[in-house]
PDB file of C-alpha atoms in Angstrom:
ATOM      1  CA  MET A   1      -0.201  -0.019  -0.298  1.00 47.00           C
ATOM      2  CA  ALA A   2       1.294   3.530  -0.515  1.00 47.00           C
ATOM      3  CA  ASP A   3       1.948   5.961   1.963  1.00 50.00           C
ATOM      4  CA  LEU A   4       0.122   8.458   2.369  1.00 56.00           C
ATOM      5  CA  SER A   5       2.224  11.162   3.014  1.00 48.00           C
ATOM      6  CA  PHE A   6       4.472  10.471  -0.663  1.00 43.00           C
ATOM      7  CA  ILE A   7       1.423  10.753  -2.507  1.00 46.00           C
ATOM      8  CA  GLU A   8       2.624  13.742  -3.630  1.00 40.00           C
ATOM      9  CA  ASP A   9       5.477  11.870  -5.842  1.00 40.00           C
ATOM     10  CA  SER A  10       2.573   9.674  -8.234  1.00 35.00           C
ATOM     11  CA  VAL A  11       0.247  12.801  -8.178  1.00 38.00           C
ATOM     12  CA  ALA A  12       2.191  15.456  -9.141  1.00 37.00           C
ATOM     13  CA  PHE A  13       5.127  14.145 -11.268  1.00 32.00           C
ATOM     14  CA  PRO A  14       3.789  11.290 -13.225  1.00 36.00           C
ATOM     15  CA  GLU A  15       6.216  11.160 -15.879  1.00 39.00           C
ATOM     16  CA  LYS A  16       9.651  10.931 -14.848  1.00 37.00           C
ATOM     17  CA  GLU A  17      12.682   9.412 -15.602  1.00 41.00           C
ATOM     18  CA  GLU A  18      13.820   7.120 -12.444  1.00 42.00           C
ATOM     19  CA  ASP A  19      16.763   9.214 -11.733  1.00 43.00           C
ATOM     20  CA  GLU A  20      14.717  12.362 -11.610  1.00 40.00           C
ATOM     21  CA  GLU A  21      12.485  10.827  -9.866  1.00 39.00           C
ATOM     22  CA  GLU A  22      15.072   9.811  -6.643  1.00 37.00           C
ATOM     23  CA  GLU A  23      16.157  13.024  -6.846  1.00 34.00           C
ATOM     24  CA  GLU A  24      12.946  14.886  -6.722  1.00 39.00           C
ATOM     25  CA  GLU A  25      11.454  12.938  -3.971  1.00 38.00           C
ATOM     26  CA  GLU A  26      14.850  13.819  -1.772  1.00 40.00           C
ATOM     27  CA  GLY A  27      14.143  17.497  -3.085  1.00 47.00           C
ATOM     28  CA  VAL A  28      10.588  17.031  -1.213  1.00 69.00           C
ATOM     29  CA  GLU A  29      11.706  16.044   1.933  1.00 80.00           C
ATOM     30  CA  TRP A  30       9.288  18.188   4.631  1.00 93.00           C
ATOM     31  CA  GLY A  31       8.966  18.813   8.276  1.00 91.00           C
ATOM     32  CA  TYR A  32       7.212  21.110  10.954  1.00 93.00           C
ATOM     33  CA  GLU A  33      10.068  23.172  11.668  1.00 85.00           C
ATOM     34  CA  GLU A  34       8.939  27.167  11.832  1.00 77.00           C
ATOM     35  CA  GLY A  35       9.337  29.018   8.888  1.00 72.00           C
ATOM     36  CA  VAL A  36       9.113  26.065   6.297  1.00 78.00           C
ATOM     37  CA  GLU A  37       6.574  27.123   3.681  1.00 89.00           C
ATOM     38  CA  TRP A  38       5.157  23.844   2.086  1.00 96.00           C
ATOM     39  CA  GLY A  39       3.642  25.870  -0.205  1.00 94.00           C
ATOM     40  CA  LEU A  40       6.458  26.602  -1.881  1.00 94.00           C
ATOM     41  CA  VAL A  41       6.747  22.542  -2.961  1.00 94.00           C
ATOM     42  CA  PHE A  42       3.460  21.931  -2.639  1.00 96.00           C
ATOM     43  CA  PRO A  43       1.305  23.789  -4.551  1.00 96.00           C
ATOM     44  CA  ASP A  44      -1.707  22.501  -3.149  1.00 97.00           C
ATOM     45  CA  ALA A  45      -0.789  24.185  -0.057  1.00 97.00           C
ATOM     46  CA  ASN A  46      -1.553  27.667  -1.064  1.00 96.00           C
ATOM     47  CA  GLY A  47      -5.153  26.561  -1.883  1.00 97.00           C
ATOM     48  CA  GLU A  48      -8.242  28.391  -0.676  1.00 97.00           C
ATOM     49  CA  TYR A  49      -9.998  25.296   1.595  1.00 98.00           C
ATOM     50  CA  GLN A  50      -7.076  24.216   2.932  1.00 98.00           C
ATOM     51  CA  SER A  51      -7.432  22.278   6.441  1.00 98.00           C
ATOM     52  CA  PRO A  52      -7.437  22.340   9.346  1.00 98.00           C
ATOM     53  CA  ILE A  53      -9.008  25.295  10.687  1.00 98.00           C
ATOM     54  CA  ASN A  54     -10.355  26.706  13.790  1.00 98.00           C
ATOM     55  CA  LEU A  55     -14.111  25.366  14.358  1.00 98.00           C
ATOM     56  CA  ASN A  56     -16.403  28.344  15.854  1.00 97.00           C
ATOM     57  CA  SER A  57     -18.905  26.297  17.363  1.00 95.00           C
ATOM     58  CA  ARG A  58     -21.358  29.764  17.226  1.00 95.00           C
ATOM     59  CA  GLU A  59     -21.362  30.150  13.825  1.00 95.00           C
ATOM     60  CA  ALA A  60     -21.530  26.290  12.835  1.00 98.00           C
ATOM     61  CA  ARG A  61     -24.639  26.238  11.494  1.00 98.00           C
ATOM     62  CA  TYR A  62     -27.120  23.009  12.152  1.00 98.00           C
ATOM     63  CA  ASP A  63     -28.033  21.087   9.428  1.00 98.00           C
ATOM     64  CA  PRO A  64     -30.647  18.620  10.042  1.00 96.00           C
ATOM     65  CA  SER A  65     -30.415  16.664   7.199  1.00 96.00           C
ATOM     66  CA  LEU A  66     -27.293  15.291   8.245  1.00 96.00           C
ATOM     67  CA  LEU A  67     -29.585  13.115   9.869  1.00 93.00           C
ATOM     68  CA  ASP A  68     -31.567  11.910   7.412  1.00 94.00           C
ATOM     69  CA  VAL A  69     -29.270   9.044   6.559  1.00 94.00           C
ATOM     70  CA  ARG A  70     -27.159   8.195   9.716  1.00 93.00           C
ATOM     71  CA  LEU A  71     -23.304   8.208  10.055  1.00 95.00           C
ATOM     72  CA  SER A  72     -22.073   4.660   9.758  1.00 95.00           C
ATOM     73  CA  PRO A  73     -18.912   3.180   9.942  1.00 95.00           C
ATOM     74  CA  ASN A  74     -19.142  -0.758   8.826  1.00 95.00           C
ATOM     75  CA  TYR A  75     -15.313  -0.971  11.559  1.00 96.00           C
ATOM     76  CA  VAL A  76     -14.263  -4.476  11.590  1.00 96.00           C
ATOM     77  CA  VAL A  77     -11.443  -5.799  13.746  1.00 96.00           C
ATOM     78  CA  CYS A  78      -8.391  -5.751  11.923  1.00 94.00           C
ATOM     79  CA  ARG A  79      -5.850  -8.615  12.712  1.00 93.00           C
ATOM     80  CA  ASP A  80      -2.049  -7.955  11.743  1.00 93.00           C
ATOM     81  CA  CYS A  81      -1.850  -4.412  11.507  1.00 94.00           C
ATOM     82  CA  GLU A  82       1.023  -2.686  11.073  1.00 97.00           C
ATOM     83  CA  VAL A  83       2.097   0.248  12.822  1.00 98.00           C
ATOM     84  CA  THR A  84       4.542   2.861  11.266  1.00 98.00           C
ATOM     85  CA  ASN A  85       6.782   5.383  12.257  1.00 98.00           C
ATOM     86  CA  ASP A  86       7.740   7.750   9.306  1.00 97.00           C
ATOM     87  CA  GLY A  87       9.471  10.448  10.860  1.00 96.00           C
ATOM     88  CA  HIS A  88       6.540  12.416  10.993  1.00 97.00           C
ATOM     89  CA  THR A  89       3.392  10.245  12.834  1.00 98.00           C
ATOM     90  CA  ILE A  90       2.803   7.746  13.744  1.00 98.00           C
ATOM     91  CA  GLN A  91       0.341   5.588  11.157  1.00 98.00           C
ATOM     92  CA  VAL A  92      -1.689   2.300  11.665  1.00 98.00           C
ATOM     93  CA  ILE A  93      -2.018   0.475   8.078  1.00 95.00           C
ATOM     94  CA  LEU A  94      -5.694  -1.519   8.321  1.00 93.00           C
ATOM     95  CA  LYS A  95      -5.636  -4.314   5.905  1.00 87.00           C
ATOM     96  CA  SER A  96      -8.929  -5.706   6.546  1.00 87.00           C
ATOM     97  CA  LYS A  97     -12.153  -3.813   4.540  1.00 92.00           C
ATOM     98  CA  SER A  98     -13.967  -1.329   7.148  1.00 96.00           C
ATOM     99  CA  VAL A  99     -16.102   1.052   5.303  1.00 97.00           C
ATOM    100  CA  LEU A 100     -17.784   4.477   6.297  1.00 97.00           C
ATOM    101  CA  SER A 101     -21.157   5.494   4.435  1.00 97.00           C
ATOM    102  CA  GLY A 102     -24.059   7.786   4.933  1.00 97.00           C
ATOM    103  CA  GLY A 103     -24.006  11.268   6.793  1.00 97.00           C
ATOM    104  CA  PRO A 104     -22.586  14.020   5.036  1.00 97.00           C
ATOM    105  CA  LEU A 105     -21.159  11.559   2.458  1.00 98.00           C
ATOM    106  CA  PRO A 106     -22.565  11.308  -1.271  1.00 97.00           C
ATOM    107  CA  GLN A 107     -25.491   8.809  -0.697  1.00 96.00           C
ATOM    108  CA  GLY A 108     -24.899   5.122  -1.812  1.00 96.00           C
ATOM    109  CA  HIS A 109     -21.144   5.784  -1.787  1.00 98.00           C
ATOM    110  CA  GLU A 110     -18.521   3.710   0.636  1.00 98.00           C
ATOM    111  CA  PHE A 111     -15.424   4.867   2.172  1.00 98.00           C
ATOM    112  CA  GLU A 112     -13.279   2.566   2.588  1.00 98.00           C
ATOM    113  CA  LEU A 113     -10.385   3.011   6.353  1.00 98.00           C
ATOM    114  CA  TYR A 114      -6.807   3.282   4.884  1.00 97.00           C
ATOM    115  CA  GLU A 115      -5.068   4.337   8.137  1.00 97.00           C
ATOM    116  CA  VAL A 116      -4.913   6.015  11.048  1.00 98.00           C
ATOM    117  CA  ARG A 117      -2.733   9.047  11.944  1.00 98.00           C
ATOM    118  CA  PHE A 118      -2.028  10.763  14.982  1.00 98.00           C
ATOM    119  CA  HIS A 119      -0.440  14.071  15.496  1.00 98.00           C
ATOM    120  CA  TRP A 120       0.385  15.415  19.270  1.00 98.00           C
ATOM    121  CA  GLY A 121       2.029  17.947  21.162  1.00 98.00           C
ATOM    122  CA  ARG A 122       4.891  18.081  23.208  1.00 98.00           C
ATOM    123  CA  GLU A 123       2.907  19.525  26.438  1.00 98.00           C
ATOM    124  CA  ASN A 124      -0.771  19.015  27.088  1.00 98.00           C
ATOM    125  CA  GLN A 125      -1.911  22.531  25.658  1.00 97.00           C
ATOM    126  CA  ARG A 126      -1.182  21.813  21.700  1.00 98.00           C
ATOM    127  CA  GLY A 127      -1.037  18.843  19.970  1.00 98.00           C
ATOM    128  CA  SER A 128      -4.500  18.748  17.806  1.00 98.00           C
ATOM    129  CA  GLU A 129      -4.790  20.165  14.534  1.00 98.00           C
ATOM    130  CA  HIS A 130      -8.196  21.186  14.383  1.00 98.00           C
ATOM    131  CA  THR A 131      -8.931  24.116  17.194  1.00 98.00           C
ATOM    132  CA  VAL A 132     -12.746  24.671  18.999  1.00 98.00           C
ATOM    133  CA  ASN A 133     -13.329  28.458  19.683  1.00 98.00           C
ATOM    134  CA  PHE A 134      -9.114  28.378  19.177  1.00 98.00           C
ATOM    135  CA  LYS A 135      -8.805  25.841  22.294  1.00 98.00           C
ATOM    136  CA  ALA A 136      -6.105  23.096  21.022  1.00 98.00           C
ATOM    137  CA  PHE A 137      -6.398  19.457  22.746  1.00 98.00           C
ATOM    138  CA  PRO A 138      -3.394  17.753  23.414  1.00 98.00           C
ATOM    139  CA  MET A 139      -3.486  15.003  20.741  1.00 98.00           C
ATOM    140  CA  GLU A 140      -5.831  14.567  17.402  1.00 98.00           C
ATOM    141  CA  LEU A 141      -6.686  11.132  15.593  1.00 98.00           C
ATOM    142  CA  HIS A 142      -7.734  11.338  11.920  1.00 98.00           C
ATOM    143  CA  LEU A 143      -9.090   8.387  10.378  1.00 98.00           C
ATOM    144  CA  ILE A 144      -8.819   8.410   6.437  1.00 98.00           C
ATOM    145  CA  HIS A 145     -10.844   7.168   4.314  1.00 98.00           C
ATOM    146  CA  TRP A 146     -11.234   6.736   0.316  1.00 98.00           C
ATOM    147  CA  ASN A 147     -14.197   6.727  -1.687  1.00 98.00           C
ATOM    148  CA  SER A 148     -14.115   3.084  -3.061  1.00 98.00           C
ATOM    149  CA  THR A 149     -17.454   3.077  -4.794  1.00 98.00           C
ATOM    150  CA  LEU A 150     -15.421   6.327  -7.578  1.00 98.00           C
ATOM    151  CA  PHE A 151     -11.650   4.897  -6.994  1.00 98.00           C
ATOM    152  CA  GLY A 152     -10.016   1.956  -6.943  1.00 97.00           C
ATOM    153  CA  SER A 153      -7.073   2.744  -5.076  1.00 97.00           C
ATOM    154  CA  ILE A 154      -6.282   5.862  -2.180  1.00 97.00           C
ATOM    155  CA  ASP A 155      -3.859   7.470  -4.734  1.00 97.00           C
ATOM    156  CA  GLU A 156      -6.759   7.685  -7.727  1.00 98.00           C
ATOM    157  CA  ALA A 157      -8.902   9.270  -5.144  1.00 98.00           C
ATOM    158  CA  VAL A 158      -6.839  11.833  -3.727  1.00 97.00           C
ATOM    159  CA  GLY A 159      -6.965  15.348  -4.749  1.00 97.00           C
ATOM    160  CA  LYS A 160     -10.863  14.281  -6.441  1.00 97.00           C
ATOM    161  CA  PRO A 161     -14.540  15.755  -5.657  1.00 96.00           C
ATOM    162  CA  HIS A 162     -15.525  13.143  -3.093  1.00 97.00           C
ATOM    163  CA  GLY A 163     -12.368  11.377  -3.046  1.00 98.00           C
ATOM    164  CA  ILE A 164     -11.096  11.167   0.665  1.00 98.00           C
ATOM    165  CA  ALA A 165     -13.129  11.530   4.028  1.00 98.00           C
ATOM    166  CA  ILE A 166     -11.468  11.847   6.970  1.00 98.00           C
ATOM    167  CA  ILE A 167     -13.395  11.456  10.952  1.00 98.00           C
ATOM    168  CA  ALA A 168     -10.517  14.021  13.371  1.00 98.00           C
ATOM    169  CA  LEU A 169     -11.161  13.143  17.356  1.00 98.00           C
ATOM    170  CA  PHE A 170      -9.983  14.614  19.581  1.00 98.00           C
ATOM    171  CA  VAL A 171      -7.683  13.559  22.482  1.00 98.00           C
ATOM    172  CA  GLN A 172      -7.902  14.800  26.618  1.00 98.00           C
ATOM    173  CA  ILE A 173      -5.972  13.311  29.305  1.00 98.00           C
ATOM    174  CA  GLY A 174      -7.397  11.131  31.348  1.00 98.00           C
ATOM    175  CA  LYS A 175      -7.818   7.466  31.952  1.00 97.00           C
ATOM    176  CA  GLU A 176      -6.068   5.320  29.992  1.00 98.00           C
ATOM    177  CA  HIS A 177      -7.532   4.471  26.249  1.00 97.00           C
ATOM    178  CA  VAL A 178      -8.202   1.075  26.219  1.00 96.00           C
ATOM    179  CA  GLY A 179      -8.188   0.440  22.514  1.00 95.00           C
ATOM    180  CA  LEU A 180      -4.895   2.266  21.896  1.00 97.00           C
ATOM    181  CA  LYS A 181      -2.734   0.155  24.184  1.00 97.00           C
ATOM    182  CA  ALA A 182      -1.991  -1.989  21.451  1.00 96.00           C
ATOM    183  CA  VAL A 183      -0.369   0.697  19.572  1.00 98.00           C
ATOM    184  CA  THR A 184       1.202   2.473  22.572  1.00 98.00           C
ATOM    185  CA  GLU A 185       2.430  -0.833  24.165  1.00 97.00           C
ATOM    186  CA  ILE A 186       4.432  -0.912  21.460  1.00 98.00           C
ATOM    187  CA  LEU A 187       5.592   1.951  20.534  1.00 98.00           C
ATOM    188  CA  GLN A 188       9.083   1.594  22.169  1.00 98.00           C
ATOM    189  CA  ASP A 189      10.179  -1.018  19.539  1.00 98.00           C
ATOM    190  CA  ILE A 190       9.291   1.614  16.742  1.00 98.00           C
ATOM    191  CA  GLN A 191      10.896   4.666  18.642  1.00 98.00           C
ATOM    192  CA  TYR A 192      13.118   5.674  15.381  1.00 98.00           C
ATOM    193  CA  LYS A 193      11.739   6.458  11.764  1.00 97.00           C
ATOM    194  CA  GLY A 194      11.488   3.700   9.319  1.00 97.00           C
ATOM    195  CA  LYS A 195      10.540   1.292  12.364  1.00 98.00           C
ATOM    196  CA  SER A 196       7.240  -0.680  12.255  1.00 98.00           C
ATOM    197  CA  LYS A 197       5.861  -3.718  13.912  1.00 98.00           C
ATOM    198  CA  THR A 198       2.600  -5.842  13.338  1.00 97.00           C
ATOM    199  CA  ILE A 199       0.020  -5.776  16.122  1.00 97.00           C
ATOM    200  CA  PRO A 200      -2.214  -8.948  16.630  1.00 95.00           C
ATOM    201  CA  CYS A 201      -5.544  -6.738  16.465  1.00 94.00           C
ATOM    202  CA  PHE A 202      -6.722  -3.147  16.271  1.00 96.00           C
ATOM    203  CA  ASN A 203     -10.232  -2.522  16.400  1.00 96.00           C
ATOM    204  CA  PRO A 204     -11.073   0.878  15.300  1.00 96.00           C
ATOM    205  CA  ASN A 205     -14.625   0.898  16.848  1.00 95.00           C
ATOM    206  CA  THR A 206     -13.164   2.019  20.157  1.00 95.00           C
ATOM    207  CA  LEU A 207     -12.167   5.397  18.561  1.00 96.00           C
ATOM    208  CA  LEU A 208     -15.703   6.423  18.548  1.00 93.00           C
ATOM    209  CA  PRO A 209     -16.557   8.581  21.294  1.00 83.00           C
ATOM    210  CA  ASP A 210     -20.104   8.652  20.542  1.00 73.00           C
ATOM    211  CA  PRO A 211     -22.312   5.469  20.226  1.00 75.00           C
ATOM    212  CA  LEU A 212     -24.930   7.255  18.489  1.00 76.00           C
ATOM    213  CA  LEU A 213     -22.707   9.295  16.395  1.00 85.00           C
ATOM    214  CA  ARG A 214     -24.995  12.366  16.077  1.00 89.00           C
ATOM    215  CA  ASP A 215     -22.873  15.123  18.102  1.00 95.00           C
ATOM    216  CA  TYR A 216     -19.993  16.112  14.835  1.00 97.00           C
ATOM    217  CA  TRP A 217     -19.105  19.147  12.259  1.00 98.00           C
ATOM    218  CA  VAL A 218     -18.503  18.947   8.813  1.00 98.00           C
ATOM    219  CA  TYR A 219     -16.657  20.907   6.243  1.00 98.00           C
ATOM    220  CA  GLU A 220     -14.533  20.445   2.834  1.00 98.00           C
ATOM    221  CA  GLY A 221     -11.014  20.840   3.309  1.00 98.00           C
ATOM    222  CA  SER A 222      -7.656  19.189   2.458  1.00 98.00           C
ATOM    223  CA  LEU A 223      -4.945  16.993   3.610  1.00 98.00           C
ATOM    224  CA  THR A 224      -3.052  18.200   6.443  1.00 98.00           C
ATOM    225  CA  ILE A 225       0.000  16.882   5.402  1.00 97.00           C
ATOM    226  CA  PRO A 226       2.221  17.355   1.972  1.00 96.00           C
ATOM    227  CA  PRO A 227       0.694  17.471  -0.677  1.00 96.00           C
ATOM    228  CA  CYS A 228      -2.152  19.617   1.231  1.00 98.00           C
ATOM    229  CA  SER A 229      -4.501  18.273  -1.561  1.00 98.00           C
ATOM    230  CA  GLU A 230      -8.436  19.251  -1.504  1.00 98.00           C
ATOM    231  CA  GLY A 231     -11.475  17.798  -1.820  1.00 97.00           C
ATOM    232  CA  VAL A 232     -12.020  16.039   1.472  1.00 98.00           C
ATOM    233  CA  THR A 233     -14.771  15.851   3.360  1.00 98.00           C
ATOM    234  CA  TRP A 234     -14.170  16.651   7.336  1.00 98.00           C
ATOM    235  CA  ILE A 235     -16.086  14.734  10.050  1.00 98.00           C
ATOM    236  CA  LEU A 236     -15.254  16.156  13.441  1.00 98.00           C
ATOM    237  CA  PHE A 237     -16.566  14.554  16.399  1.00 97.00           C
ATOM    238  CA  ARG A 238     -17.729  17.105  19.038  1.00 95.00           C
ATOM    239  CA  TYR A 239     -16.405  14.990  21.843  1.00 95.00           C
ATOM    240  CA  PRO A 240     -12.890  13.555  22.592  1.00 96.00           C
ATOM    241  CA  LEU A 241     -11.537  10.550  23.601  1.00 96.00           C
ATOM    242  CA  THR A 242      -9.219  10.009  26.818  1.00 97.00           C
ATOM    243  CA  ILE A 243      -6.418   8.960  26.973  1.00 98.00           C
ATOM    244  CA  SER A 244      -3.786   9.132  30.151  1.00 98.00           C
ATOM    245  CA  GLN A 245      -0.281  10.930  30.852  1.00 98.00           C
ATOM    246  CA  LEU A 246       1.282   8.106  30.526  1.00 98.00           C
ATOM    247  CA  GLN A 247      -0.193   6.585  27.296  1.00 98.00           C
ATOM    248  CA  ILE A 248       0.806  10.275  25.594  1.00 98.00           C
ATOM    249  CA  GLU A 249       3.989   9.971  26.595  1.00 98.00           C
ATOM    250  CA  GLU A 250       5.024   6.874  25.406  1.00 98.00           C
ATOM    251  CA  PHE A 251       4.072   9.410  21.946  1.00 98.00           C
ATOM    252  CA  ARG A 252       6.407  11.813  23.141  1.00 98.00           C
ATOM    253  CA  ARG A 253       9.432   9.641  23.238  1.00 98.00           C
ATOM    254  CA  LEU A 254       9.811   8.820  19.871  1.00 98.00           C
ATOM    255  CA  ARG A 255      12.219  10.127  17.103  1.00 97.00           C
ATOM    256  CA  THR A 256      11.843  11.553  13.561  1.00 96.00           C
ATOM    257  CA  HIS A 257      15.206  10.048  11.996  1.00 96.00           C
ATOM    258  CA  VAL A 258      16.139   7.200  11.163  1.00 96.00           C
ATOM    259  CA  LYS A 259      18.657   5.414  14.473  1.00 94.00           C
ATOM    260  CA  GLY A 260      22.585   6.794  14.632  1.00 93.00           C
ATOM    261  CA  ALA A 261      21.993   9.222  11.954  1.00 92.00           C
ATOM    262  CA  GLU A 262      23.255  12.931  12.682  1.00 92.00           C
ATOM    263  CA  LEU A 263      21.062  15.703  13.510  1.00 91.00           C
ATOM    264  CA  VAL A 264      20.678  19.219  12.294  1.00 86.00           C
ATOM    265  CA  GLU A 265      21.949  21.539  14.332  1.00 85.00           C
ATOM    266  CA  GLY A 266      18.899  23.063  16.552  1.00 82.00           C
ATOM    267  CA  CYS A 267      16.736  19.930  15.860  1.00 88.00           C
ATOM    268  CA  ASP A 268      16.752  17.261  19.126  1.00 92.00           C
ATOM    269  CA  GLY A 269      15.388  14.960  17.088  1.00 94.00           C
ATOM    270  CA  ILE A 270      11.451  14.264  19.463  1.00 96.00           C
ATOM    271  CA  LEU A 271       8.849  13.805  17.086  1.00 97.00           C
ATOM    272  CA  GLY A 272       5.972  15.824  18.438  1.00 97.00           C
ATOM    273  CA  ASP A 273       4.598  18.967  17.425  1.00 97.00           C
ATOM    274  CA  ASN A 274       3.586  17.588  14.424  1.00 97.00           C
ATOM    275  CA  PHE A 275       0.711  19.162  13.745  1.00 98.00           C
ATOM    276  CA  ARG A 276      -0.300  22.305  11.146  1.00 97.00           C
ATOM    277  CA  PRO A 277      -1.176  25.893  12.286  1.00 96.00           C
ATOM    278  CA  THR A 278      -4.998  26.219  11.605  1.00 97.00           C
ATOM    279  CA  GLN A 279      -5.429  27.673   7.736  1.00 97.00           C
ATOM    280  CA  PRO A 280      -8.138  30.708   6.574  1.00 97.00           C
ATOM    281  CA  LEU A 281     -11.730  29.599   6.355  1.00 97.00           C
ATOM    282  CA  SER A 282     -12.691  31.681   3.521  1.00 96.00           C
ATOM    283  CA  ASP A 283     -15.876  31.133   2.431  1.00 96.00           C
ATOM    284  CA  ARG A 284     -16.712  28.034   3.754  1.00 98.00           C
ATOM    285  CA  VAL A 285     -19.452  26.908   6.132  1.00 98.00           C
ATOM    286  CA  ILE A 286     -19.359  24.546   8.709  1.00 98.00           C
ATOM    287  CA  ARG A 287     -22.122  22.361   9.227  1.00 98.00           C
ATOM    288  CA  ALA A 288     -22.797  20.643  12.243  1.00 98.00           C
ATOM    289  CA  ALA A 289     -25.478  17.374  12.874  1.00 96.00           C
ATOM    290  CA  PHE A 290     -26.344  19.046  16.751  1.00 95.00           C
ATOM    291  CA  GLN A 291     -28.188  21.427  17.699  1.00 92.00           C
TER     292      GLN A 291
END
């Protein structure tokens, strides 16, 4: 399966010679350091409908039609899931066919769950990509889906209208999250970039905080990582998940570099604060499935 963070290579530069491609791939390495302008390398990052955003709950418009067809995640337990440190985040790549439909998604379309990604802060007062009334959470999870009704793969779906749907879940600190234990328990084994480990079992259903699946906001935006392609339907749940302080500390021990690599001056190599700053809302409307 393709690594989502390098979809850029196949989407933006489809007809390169192999040598050229290797040079280009080295050139598109990106990060979250201050002053790094993604838009210089990834033109989509300059678009008008970018993500994440600050969500002003008072300005969100109640849309009862969102409840006409209930948001319906048909998730199955994934056996032998691969958990990878790609130097930017932790990815849980799902091999079993879990699908999402209903709610704000086009009627009759199924969106297949491809992976779960994590964004977190070095400290508890920051870390989420989206903010709610300018409040940040210590972590945000993304369940990334692609439209398997219209497209043959996630690579095909990226950047297309109705191509990608992402469920975003805010995370607060409190009691341990049992469903994420399978991931947090093995993070010490994949501390460095490029490391991955297979876990026997992962249940994406444990990541859905609201059993009625009614309390969410919706808006149209983009991927929050390069190439920042638009055409993404964002579904943000109102109620956060809870993980323990010990669990988030496991994420903060991760590294952005290959083991033994020499670090650039001023860089400590700790993986954290891997969130994109909020982007202008422009003329977009945020819809709410609740009053």
